[in-house]
Coordinates of C-alpha atoms and ligand atoms in Angstrom, one line a residue:
M76 CA 19.4 -32.0 3.0
S77 CA 20.2 -32.4 6.6
F78 CA 18.7 -34.2 9.1
F79 CA 16.9 -31.7 10.7
D80 CA 15.0 -30.5 6.5
S81 CA 14.0 -34.3 6.7
A82 CA 12.7 -34.0 10.8
A83 CA 10.3 -30.9 9.4
G84 CA 9.6 -33.9 6.6
L85 CA 8.5 -36.6 8.8
L86 CA 7.2 -33.9 11.1
R87 CA 4.7 -33.1 8.8
A88 CA 2.4 -36.7 8.7
L89 CA 1.5 -35.2 12.0
P90 CA -0.8 -32.2 13.2
A91 CA 0.0 -29.8 13.0
E92 CA 0.2 -29.1 16.0
R93 CA 1.9 -31.9 17.7
A94 CA 4.4 -31.2 15.0
H95 CA 5.2 -27.6 16.3
D96 CA 6.1 -29.3 20.2
L97 CA 7.9 -31.4 18.8
T98 CA 10.3 -29.4 16.4
L99 CA 10.7 -27.3 19.4
A100 CA 12.0 -29.8 21.1
L101 CA 13.7 -31.0 18.7
A102 CA 15.7 -28.1 18.6
G103 CA 16.0 -27.4 22.3
A104 CA 17.8 -31.0 22.4
G105 CA 19.3 -31.1 18.6
A106 CA 20.8 -27.7 17.4
R107 CA 23.0 -27.1 21.0
L108 CA 24.7 -30.0 18.7
L109 CA 25.5 -27.8 15.7
P110 CA 27.8 -25.7 15.4
R111 CA 27.6 -22.2 15.2
P112 CA 26.2 -21.4 11.5
A113 CA 29.9 -19.3 9.9
A114 CA 29.6 -15.6 9.5
D115 CA 27.5 -13.6 8.1
D116 CA 28.5 -11.8 4.4
P117 CA 29.2 -8.6 5.0
R118 CA 26.9 -7.3 2.6
L119 CA 23.6 -9.0 4.4
S120 CA 24.5 -6.7 8.1
V121 CA 22.2 -3.8 8.8
S122 CA 22.2 -1.4 11.7
A123 CA 19.4 -1.0 12.7
F124 CA 17.2 1.3 16.0
G125 CA 20.6 0.9 17.0
L126 CA 20.9 -3.2 16.6
D127 CA 24.2 -4.6 14.5
F128 CA 21.9 -7.3 13.1
P129 CA 24.7 -10.2 10.4
N130 CA 21.5 -11.1 8.2
P131 CA 18.4 -9.4 8.1
V132 CA 16.6 -12.2 8.0
G133 CA 14.1 -13.1 11.5
L134 CA 12.4 -16.0 12.9
A135 CA 9.2 -14.7 13.4
A136 CA 6.4 -14.8 16.5
G137 CA 5.4 -17.4 17.4
F138 CA 7.8 -20.6 16.9
D139 CA 9.1 -20.2 20.0
K140 CA 6.0 -18.4 22.8
N141 CA 7.7 -19.3 26.3
A142 CA 12.2 -18.1 25.2
Q143 CA 12.9 -21.9 25.6
V144 CA 15.6 -21.8 21.8
P145 CA 16.1 -18.8 20.7
D146 CA 19.9 -19.3 20.5
A147 CA 19.6 -22.7 19.5
M148 CA 17.0 -21.8 16.7
A149 CA 19.5 -19.0 15.8
K150 CA 22.1 -21.7 14.5
F151 CA 20.2 -22.1 11.5
G152 CA 21.5 -18.7 10.8
F153 CA 19.1 -16.1 12.3
G154 CA 20.0 -12.4 12.7
F155 CA 17.2 -12.7 15.5
V156 CA 14.3 -14.7 16.3
E157 CA 11.8 -12.9 17.7
C158 CA 9.4 -14.8 21.3
G159 CA 6.8 -14.6 21.6
T160 CA 3.7 -13.4 22.8
V161 CA 4.1 -13.9 26.5
T162 CA 1.1 -11.9 28.1
P163 CA 1.4 -11.4 31.9
R164 CA -0.2 -14.0 32.8
P165 CA -0.1 -17.5 31.6
Q166 CA -3.3 -19.2 29.4
G167 CA -4.1 -22.0 27.6
G168 CA -5.1 -20.8 24.9
N169 CA -8.6 -21.8 22.7
P170 CA -9.3 -24.9 22.1
Q171 CA -7.0 -27.6 20.0
P172 CA -8.1 -28.2 16.9
R173 CA -6.2 -24.5 16.4
L174 CA -3.8 -25.5 13.8
F175 CA -3.8 -26.7 10.8
R176 CA -2.1 -26.6 6.9
L177 CA -3.0 -25.3 3.9
T178 CA -0.6 -27.9 1.5
E179 CA -1.6 -27.4 -1.4
D180 CA -1.8 -23.2 -0.4
A181 CA 1.9 -23.5 1.4
A182 CA -0.6 -21.0 3.9
V183 CA -1.1 -22.3 7.0
I184 CA -4.3 -20.7 9.5
N185 CA -4.5 -20.6 13.3
R186 CA -6.3 -19.1 16.5
M187 CA -4.3 -20.3 18.6
G188 CA -5.0 -17.4 21.4
F189 CA -1.8 -16.3 23.1
N190 CA -1.1 -19.5 24.5
N191 CA 2.2 -19.2 26.8
D192 CA 3.0 -19.8 29.8
G193 CA 3.1 -16.4 30.9
M194 CA 5.5 -13.7 31.7
E195 CA 7.5 -14.9 35.0
R196 CA 8.1 -18.8 32.8
A197 CA 10.0 -16.3 29.5
A198 CA 11.8 -14.6 31.9
R199 CA 13.2 -17.3 33.9
N200 CA 14.3 -19.1 30.8
L201 CA 15.3 -15.3 28.9
K202 CA 17.4 -15.3 32.4
A203 CA 18.7 -18.9 32.0
R204 CA 20.2 -17.8 28.3
Q205 CA 22.0 -15.1 29.4
K206 CA 23.6 -16.7 32.3
N207 CA 24.6 -19.2 29.9
S208 CA 26.0 -17.6 27.1
K209 CA 28.5 -15.1 28.0
T210 CA 29.8 -14.8 24.7
G211 CA 26.6 -13.6 23.3
G212 CA 23.4 -15.3 21.5
G213 CA 22.3 -14.2 19.0
L214 CA 19.8 -9.9 19.4
V215 CA 16.4 -11.8 20.7
G216 CA 13.5 -9.4 20.9
I217 CA 9.9 -10.6 23.8
N218 CA 6.9 -9.8 21.7
I219 CA 4.6 -8.7 24.3
G220 CA 0.4 -9.4 24.6
A221 CA -2.5 -8.9 26.4
N222 CA -4.3 -11.4 28.3
K223 CA -8.3 -12.3 26.8
D224 CA -9.1 -11.5 30.4
S225 CA -7.5 -8.7 31.4
T226 CA -10.1 -6.2 32.7
D227 CA -6.9 -3.2 31.9
R228 CA -5.1 -4.2 28.5
I229 CA -2.7 -1.2 28.3
S230 CA -1.2 -2.4 31.7
D231 CA -0.8 -6.2 30.1
Y232 CA 2.2 -4.5 28.2
V233 CA 2.6 -2.1 30.4
L234 CA 3.6 -4.4 32.2
G235 CA 5.0 -7.4 30.6
F236 CA 7.5 -4.7 29.5
A237 CA 8.9 -4.8 32.6
V238 CA 9.0 -8.0 33.6
L239 CA 11.2 -8.6 30.4
A240 CA 12.5 -5.8 28.3
P241 CA 15.4 -5.8 30.7
L242 CA 16.3 -9.1 28.7
A243 CA 15.7 -8.7 25.9
D244 CA 17.0 -6.8 23.0
Y245 CA 14.0 -5.1 21.6
V246 CA 10.4 -5.6 22.3
T247 CA 7.1 -6.2 20.4
V248 CA 4.3 -4.5 21.1
N249 CA 1.5 -7.3 19.6
V250 CA -1.9 -5.6 19.3
S251 CA -2.5 -7.4 16.1
S252 CA -3.2 -11.0 16.3
P253 CA -6.5 -11.6 15.3
N254 CA -7.6 -14.9 17.8
T255 CA -7.6 -12.3 21.7
P256 CA -10.7 -10.0 20.6
G257 CA -11.1 -6.8 20.8
L258 CA -7.3 -6.9 20.8
R259 CA -6.7 -5.5 17.0
G260 CA -9.0 -2.5 18.5
L261 CA -5.7 -1.0 20.3
Q262 CA -4.6 0.1 16.9
N263 CA -7.1 3.0 16.9
R264 CA -6.0 6.3 17.1
E265 CA -6.7 7.1 20.9
E266 CA -5.7 3.8 21.8
L267 CA -2.6 3.3 20.0
T268 CA -1.8 6.9 22.0
R269 CA -2.1 5.8 25.4
L270 CA -0.4 2.8 25.0
L271 CA 2.5 3.9 23.2
D272 CA 3.0 6.6 25.8
G273 CA 2.2 4.2 28.6
L274 CA 5.3 2.4 27.0
I275 CA 7.5 4.8 26.2
A276 CA 7.2 6.1 29.8
A277 CA 7.5 3.4 31.2
R278 CA 10.8 2.2 29.0
G279 CA 11.6 6.0 31.3
A280 CA 15.1 6.5 29.7
K281 CA 17.2 3.2 29.0
R282 CA 15.2 3.7 25.8
K283 CA 15.0 -0.1 25.0
P284 CA 13.3 -0.6 21.5
I285 CA 9.9 -0.8 20.9
L286 CA 8.0 -2.2 17.8
L287 CA 4.5 -1.7 17.1
K288 CA 3.5 -5.6 14.7
I289 CA 0.3 -4.2 12.8
A290 CA -2.9 -6.7 10.4
P291 CA -2.5 -6.7 7.5
D292 CA -6.1 -6.0 7.5
L293 CA -6.6 -2.3 7.5
D294 CA -7.8 0.0 5.8
Q295 CA -5.8 3.1 3.7
H296 CA -7.6 5.7 7.6
A297 CA -6.8 3.2 10.1
L298 CA -2.9 3.2 8.5
D299 CA -2.5 7.0 8.5
E300 CA -3.8 6.9 11.1
I301 CA -1.2 4.9 12.7
A302 CA 1.9 6.6 11.3
D303 CA 0.9 9.2 12.1
V304 CA 1.0 7.9 15.5
V305 CA 4.0 6.0 15.2
R306 CA 5.3 9.0 13.6
T307 CA 5.2 11.0 17.6
S308 CA 5.2 8.5 19.6
G309 CA 8.5 7.8 19.5
I310 CA 9.0 4.2 18.7
E311 CA 11.7 2.7 16.7
G312 CA 9.4 0.3 14.0
L313 CA 6.9 -1.1 12.3
I314 CA 6.3 -5.0 12.1
V315 CA 4.1 -5.4 9.5
S316 CA 2.1 -7.8 9.7
N317 CA 0.6 -9.9 11.5
T318 CA -1.6 -13.3 9.9
T319 CA -4.8 -11.8 7.6
I320 CA -8.0 -12.7 9.0
A321 CA -9.0 -12.6 5.3
R322 CA -9.8 -15.0 3.0
P323 CA -8.3 -15.4 -0.8
P324 CA -9.3 -18.0 -3.1
L325 CA -7.3 -21.6 -2.0
K326 CA -7.7 -24.2 -2.7
S327 CA -6.9 -26.3 0.9
S328 CA -9.3 -27.8 2.7
H329 CA -8.9 -25.8 5.5
A330 CA -9.8 -23.3 3.9
Q331 CA -13.1 -22.0 5.9
E332 CA -10.9 -22.1 9.5
T333 CA -10.9 -19.6 11.9
G334 CA -8.3 -17.6 12.6
G335 CA -5.5 -16.1 10.4
L336 CA -4.1 -17.2 6.9
S337 CA -0.8 -16.5 7.1
G338 CA 2.4 -17.9 3.9
R339 CA 2.2 -17.4 0.5
P340 CA -1.8 -15.9 0.2
L341 CA -0.2 -12.8 2.9
F342 CA 3.0 -12.4 1.0
A343 CA 0.9 -9.9 -1.8
P344 CA -1.0 -8.1 0.2
S345 CA 1.4 -8.3 3.3
T346 CA 3.8 -6.6 1.1
D347 CA 1.3 -3.6 -0.2
V348 CA 0.7 -2.6 3.2
L349 CA 4.9 -2.9 4.1
R350 CA 4.5 -0.2 1.4
G351 CA 2.4 2.1 2.0
M352 CA 3.7 1.7 5.7
R353 CA 7.0 3.3 4.1
Q354 CA 5.5 6.0 2.0
R355 CA 3.7 7.2 4.9
V356 CA 7.0 7.5 6.8
G357 CA 9.8 7.1 5.1
K358 CA 13.0 6.4 6.5
S359 CA 11.8 8.0 10.6
V360 CA 10.5 4.6 11.4
T361 CA 12.6 1.4 10.9
L362 CA 9.8 -2.0 8.9
V363 CA 10.4 -5.2 9.5
G364 CA 8.8 -7.3 6.2
V365 CA 7.1 -10.6 7.7
G366 CA 4.7 -12.5 6.0
G367 CA 4.4 -15.5 3.0
I368 CA 8.1 -14.9 2.7
A369 CA 9.5 -18.4 1.8
S370 CA 12.5 -17.6 -0.8
G371 CA 14.9 -15.1 -1.5
T372 CA 13.8 -12.9 -4.4
D373 CA 10.3 -13.0 -1.7
A374 CA 12.9 -11.2 0.5
Y375 CA 14.7 -8.3 -1.8
E376 CA 10.8 -7.4 -2.0
K377 CA 9.8 -6.7 1.0
V378 CA 13.0 -5.0 1.5
R379 CA 12.5 -3.1 -2.3
A380 CA 9.0 -2.4 -0.1
G381 CA 10.7 -0.5 2.3
A382 CA 11.7 -3.3 5.2
S383 CA 15.2 -3.2 6.3
L384 CA 14.4 -6.1 8.5
V385 CA 13.2 -9.8 7.6
Q386 CA 10.7 -12.3 9.6
L387 CA 9.1 -15.2 8.8
Y388 CA 7.3 -19.0 9.5
T389 CA 4.6 -20.5 7.8
A390 CA 7.8 -21.2 5.2
L391 CA 9.6 -23.1 7.6
V392 CA 7.3 -25.2 8.3
Y393 CA 6.8 -26.7 4.5
Q394 CA 11.0 -26.0 3.9
G395 CA 12.9 -26.7 6.9
P396 CA 15.6 -25.2 8.3
S397 CA 17.5 -25.1 5.3
L398 CA 15.5 -22.2 3.4
V399 CA 17.1 -19.7 5.9
A400 CA 20.6 -20.4 4.3
R401 CA 19.2 -20.3 0.9
I402 CA 17.5 -17.1 1.4
K403 CA 20.8 -15.2 2.8
Q404 CA 22.3 -16.3 -0.9
E405 CA 19.3 -15.8 -3.2
L406 CA 19.3 -12.4 -1.1
L407 CA 23.1 -11.3 -2.4
A408 CA 22.5 -12.6 -5.4
C409 CA 19.6 -11.0 -6.1
L410 CA 21.5 -7.4 -4.4
A411 CA 24.7 -8.6 -6.9
R412 CA 22.5 -8.3 -10.2
D413 CA 20.9 -5.2 -9.4
G414 CA 24.2 -3.4 -8.5
Y415 CA 23.6 -2.7 -4.7
A416 CA 26.4 -2.7 -2.3
N417 CA 24.6 -4.1 0.1
V418 CA 21.0 -4.8 2.0
T419 CA 20.5 -1.7 3.0
A420 CA 21.2 -0.1 0.0
A421 CA 17.6 -1.3 -1.8
V422 CA 16.2 -0.4 1.1
G423 CA 12.9 1.2 -0.7
S424 CA 14.4 0.9 -4.3
G425 CA 10.6 0.0 -5.1
A426 CA 8.6 1.6 -3.1
D427 CA 7.7 4.6 -4.8
Ligands
FMN641 C1 1.2 -21.0 14.5 C2 1.7 -19.4 14.5 C3 1.6 -18.7 15.4 C4 1.7 -17.4 15.7 N1 1.7 -16.5 16.4 C5 2.3 -15.0 16.9 C6 2.3 -15.2 17.8 O1 1.5 -15.3 19.5 N2 2.5 -13.4 18.0 C7 2.9 -12.7 17.3 O2 2.8 -10.9 17.0 N3 2.9 -13.6 15.5 C8 1.5 -14.8 16.0 N4 1.7 -15.4 14.9 C9 2.5 -14.4 12.9 C10 3.8 -15.2 12.7 O3 4.0 -14.5 13.9 C11 3.8 -14.0 11.7 O4 2.9 -12.6 11.9 C12 3.2 -14.5 10.7 O5 2.6 -16.1 10.4 C13 3.3 -14.2 8.3 O6 4.5 -14.9 8.7 P1 4.4 -16.1 7.8 O7 3.8 -15.8 6.9 O8 6.4 -16.7 7.2 O9 4.3 -17.1 8.4 C14 1.6 -16.4 14.5 C15 1.6 -17.6 13.1 C16 2.0 -18.8 13.3 C17 1.9 -19.6 11.8

């Protein structure tokens, strides 16, 4: 067990948000001292939307909201790190407590509400990182959203894109947080068409990859509409999924807290939505599978359901950062067992 795993264990004794703040500080201060992780096995490398990922395991949005520590997190072996959600103006988010560990369920409920320091701060952090890592840090995505009190949400996304896209490898459009009232309405056909058209126009000829992150709580008709809009829009990918507002049977006393549920109970429903999206869009759009991944077997199941890349957050809280290396080892073992030459060969093999 590494120093960081032991620290993760100790941090679980603290209230959840305090532990998260300390983890960020620790990562910023300590991970700089860590060596670069060993080069990944070439069977794990994935080419997607014009980028070469050394491995398909990414850190999901919400951990590093202000892009403070993407390169430190990459040292734990992530193939890419997604920072954000960042809104144009800083905002405090919901009152605390707003983050709950459901330990018995290997889950978390959060109603953070896009607490972040705003796009100018995130831009400064990303610029500083570009200056410092001339040899190239890891791949970094930036996840953008709208301010809670915005009167024109689509303009917020366009503004965030204009400022942050030049500083990241790809941009995620988050229309699926359950903690900003009305935000998920942007997943409707008309709104989504306007939003994606606006972003495609804003990116011009530079063609920075755009991914749309959706909720797991959509019915079949809504998924059909999203698939249609995404296919015709010209964006590169879909991230499936954000947290769920559903409450499957849970053991923890926090089960009825308002907010988005992540972790183990999200694995099956988010994988079902992922598989359904693969069936709808085929190979025309890159899929990123997120929700409840806690092992290499879980990551492999997302790949078989159609994901070229995966992300995780909640399992890191429970298992510490050595989880990333373990997932990669187990994923390789799954590929070898089933006779796949590499990750890409297995993508979608279980989607039909
Ligand atoms: C505390 C917390 C904060 C999150 N904040 C964001 C966010 O700002 N933007 C976003 O797109 N997703 C956010 N997420 C959702 C995660 O990126 C991910 O989609 C979800 O947690 C499912 O993955 P997991 O089960 O591996 O955690 C957050 C999740 C958690 C637990």
